[in-house]
Amino acid sequence: MSLALNDLLVCCRQLEHDRATERRKEVERFKRLIQDPETVQHLDRHSDSKQQKYLNWDAVFRFLQNYINKETECLKTAKPNVSASTQTSRQKKMQEISSLVRYFIKCANKRAPRLKCQDLLNYVMDTVKDSSNGVTYGADCSNILLKDILSVRKYWCEISQQQWLELFSVYFRLYLKPPQDINRVLVARIIHAVTGGCCSQTDGLPSKFLDFFSKAVQYARQEKSSPGLSHILSALVIFLKTLAVNFRKRVCEVGDEILPTLLCIWTQHRLNDSLKEVIIELIQLQIYIHHPQGAKTPEKGAYESTKWKSFLYNLYDLLVNEISHIGSRGKYSSGSRNIAVKENLIDLMADLCHQLFNADTRSVEISQSFTTQRESTDYSMPCKKRKIEVGWEVIKDHLQKSQNDFDLVPWLQITTQLISKYPSSLPNCDLSPLLLILYQLLPQQRRGERTPYVLRCLMEVALCQGKKSNLESPQKSDLAKLWIKIWSIAFRGISSEHTQTENFGLLGAIIQGSLIEFDREFWKLFTGSACKPSSPSVCCLTLALNICVVPDTMKMGTEQNMCEVNRSFSVKESIMRWLLFYQLEDDLEVSKEPPPILQSNFPHLVLEKILVSLTMKNSRAAMKFFQSVPDCEQHCQDKEEPSFSEVEELFLQTTFDKMDFLTTVKECTVEKSHSSVGFSVHQNLKESLDHYLLELSEQLLNNYSSEITSPETLVRCSSLLVGVLGCYCFVGIIMEEEAYKSELFQKAKSLMQCAGESISLFKNKTNEESRIGSLRNVIHLCTSCLCRHTKHNPHKMVSSFFLRLLTSKLMNDIADICRSLASCMKKPFDYREVHSVKEDADENLMEAQGPSSTSLFSDYPASTLNDANDSGENQSTVGAMNPLTADYLSKQDHLLLDMLRFLCLCVTASQNNTVSFRAADIRRKLLMLLDSSTLDLTKSLHLHMPCMFSASS
């Protein structure tokens, strides 16, 4: 044994000395020794080697526990009736003992979690369950549990199911029957973390544990304050999501029981926003479970009771008042304030309106307990009844009665969401009155604050009307007159950048629903200077080409000609020029500013499909053909967080009712050979398009500078060229072999070579922030051009062309950058990196607030025991953070992973496509990154790398 370890062993044995004075002397020495670098190195090595015969951190912890037991016994056997100063001294002694444990754990686990999880957990549980240990020990042990055990991924995975359940029971009882001076906020946070652990690491909590939550909500109603309630309700949300699949009826019963109580709490107490957010989330979850996918009746899959229906009406009344209060606060507050209401409240309100609005009911009586009045405390008093208005009349009244944006916008949001989510909820009889109201609101600009909301609402109404097939002719005629007026206003509003996106969305919805017959003036939007090419304008143009016939000619003004003076272009050619050369100088070779389509991202292949469709004699048929082909999975994947919809569908399948919307029919696209497509190309337009594309690429190449030219622009132009070639081939205009020999393809190769030079420059500048962002964008653009689709479609053809552009030099440069980035990672993954930030925040909060009084069961003083301060410590994280979370990755890490994914996709695609690089060399370099001698699985980045390889293969 080394001398350093020998000194520590002697010190540890002295901590077990029978004399208190000897033990006291050794404490400071003990603190110093466990920080000594040589001692720490030996303890780490022995702990990692699992050799029990040497002194390691676990052995030292056992000595420390013996010391704590001796000191605790001394304090317990001391005389109880002593002076105040003696009591203070004993309290201070307990604090010192307790803080010593936390200090030791920090030292032991600073570099990696080396103490055994079971030892730590047993110490915490034994201490917390022993009431004689007092509040001080319980406070520090609870902090150890929350910050040093549940926040460590290794420990999180080692806790057994029995221990999770025991933790839940112990701490929930502590929350329901708290000792004096306990910090219930800390206890609630632990319950939140433990519930997450039970539901993610085990088979879940037993349903009987729902009783704990019911009691917690009942207790909160009886108390003037509800410390930690937001954490308890967040834990309940986690629990219910896990439980709902197998215990739907029980979960619904719990909702029926506790939600009315939560409404009373909402009314009785002045809740902060964080607690309201959690209550809204819980109610929304219960609505999903009671009414999966909006089901209204038990026959359709709803789980409904009289009590639940009564709750919905009371909730509706509460939220109407809440929205009114939000509007009032906005009107009378000083300074700028957002006029919109949060989306979660709007979503909930839309679901409520869908459930409660029906043609037969205009008003209902609701029972309202006197306990909703804050001064009332007698819960046995009878209920009073009053009438509330429900139905579309309420929405129309709110849209008409106020001219204040703070009152109006929330109801515009509700109307928009209600129609968007439940189009059938808007009765035919209310369609015309609602449209008239919205039309009257549209010209009322009022600084334009409300206008985007009116336009979005009109767009949803247009889409809704387009789905209605049972409108009578007189009503259709009246609606068409209104839509013509609305179309005119939206058409003029295109020039306003503030509402351009919404105006294009509205025009597109009107076109999609074929609500009016528009004239040739519409096409001027895409031939002049009224607006520049953007995603909204291009999407609107796509809808128009898919539904309408493009007129052959339309005389354009000389101010819109860009190459030749006094020349008349066809509408199709003018649209091409607008897309490719919007507002460039007359001399394209002199202009150094790239057009808008090369400066921003557009949906994949949308531009290319438009351009190729315009070269066809029947552009409408060509666009329909393109739109009939399903998008590649990677280009239409939904990146939103997982929803509850799968569970809702499961509930609906148990109703045994015929539900056509559950039968997912996957249309099998019939592969069509080139010869059978039968499209006729307008040769002059095709030649013009080819000429414009070559002109555009020449402009970039002539102005190219490796230090100045943006590589994103080069890649966008290159992908545009091969995208047009791919669409040509897909409709049978040219053959693949002809495309590879074309001048467009050669220009695309030149552009990618220039982009490759910019990538090569990065090899020696991997720390420049601006270059990292630029290179990530380039890699994303390149990745979007690749497709793993096996069926014949435009994406697959474009992917084949793009793979041919990738040279060996470019691919090897990217692989070399990957190797460089992987080998120069600064810090290994360690939970302490993130964890220490949280603890620093705690310490700063302690310093700002000052020392606590006798309430030592928390890091916070007694005066702050409310939910207003709950959000001070990473509330979004439940328990240990996943080492694969993006929080652990730097910008260089993200770039490396993006590059690896791109390389993997290229190598995989090379098995079925001809490529210009040696795939075997790239594959070998990729495999070298997974070599066990270089891969360090303690690094978050290196944990991602095998996942990236497997996901891309």
Tab-separated table of N, CA and C in Angstrom, residues 462-467 507-516:
chain	number	residue	atom	x	y	z
A	462	ALA	N	-61.451	28.243	-45.532
A	462	ALA	CA	-61.421	27.868	-46.945
A	462	ALA	C	-61.167	26.375	-47.110
A	463	LEU	N	-60.216	25.847	-46.369
A	463	LEU	CA	-59.934	24.408	-46.450
A	463	LEU	C	-61.137	23.592	-45.975
A	464	CYS	N	-61.811	24.099	-44.930
A	464	CYS	CA	-62.991	23.414	-44.391
A	464	CYS	C	-64.116	23.396	-45.426
A	465	GLN	N	-64.364	24.536	-46.068
A	465	GLN	CA	-65.433	24.585	-47.064
A	465	GLN	C	-65.119	23.669	-48.238
A	466	GLY	N	-63.846	23.568	-48.601
A	466	GLY	CA	-63.457	22.698	-49.700
A	466	GLY	C	-63.764	21.237	-49.445
A	467	LYS	N	-63.879	20.856	-48.164
A	467	LYS	CA	-64.178	19.469	-47.812
A	467	LYS	C	-65.675	19.195	-47.701
A	507	LEU	N	-54.555	32.289	-50.352
A	507	LEU	CA	-54.781	32.125	-51.782
A	507	LEU	C	-54.696	30.652	-52.179
A	508	GLY	N	-53.709	29.956	-51.619
A	508	GLY	CA	-53.559	28.535	-51.915
A	508	GLY	C	-54.756	27.718	-51.455
A	509	ALA	N	-55.291	28.048	-50.280
A	509	ALA	CA	-56.460	27.322	-49.767
A	509	ALA	C	-57.684	27.566	-50.639
A	510	ILE	N	-57.863	28.807	-51.116
A	510	ILE	CA	-58.991	29.114	-52.006
A	510	ILE	C	-58.849	28.353	-53.326
A	511	ILE	N	-57.625	28.296	-53.846
A	511	ILE	CA	-57.374	27.546	-55.088
A	511	ILE	C	-57.635	26.063	-54.872
A	512	GLN	N	-57.132	25.549	-53.763
A	512	GLN	CA	-57.265	24.115	-53.479
A	512	GLN	C	-58.734	23.696	-53.373
A	513	GLY	N	-59.547	24.562	-52.787
A	513	GLY	CA	-60.961	24.249	-52.638
A	513	GLY	C	-61.806	24.621	-53.842
A	514	SER	N	-61.159	25.210	-54.869
A	514	SER	CA	-61.881	25.657	-56.075
A	514	SER	C	-63.080	26.515	-55.691
A	515	LEU	N	-62.845	27.481	-54.787
A	515	LEU	CA	-63.939	28.290	-54.260
A	515	LEU	C	-64.331	29.424	-55.186
A	516	ILE	N	-63.420	29.852	-56.046
A	516	ILE	CA	-63.744	30.904	-57.022
A	516	ILE	C	-63.032	30.578	-58.335
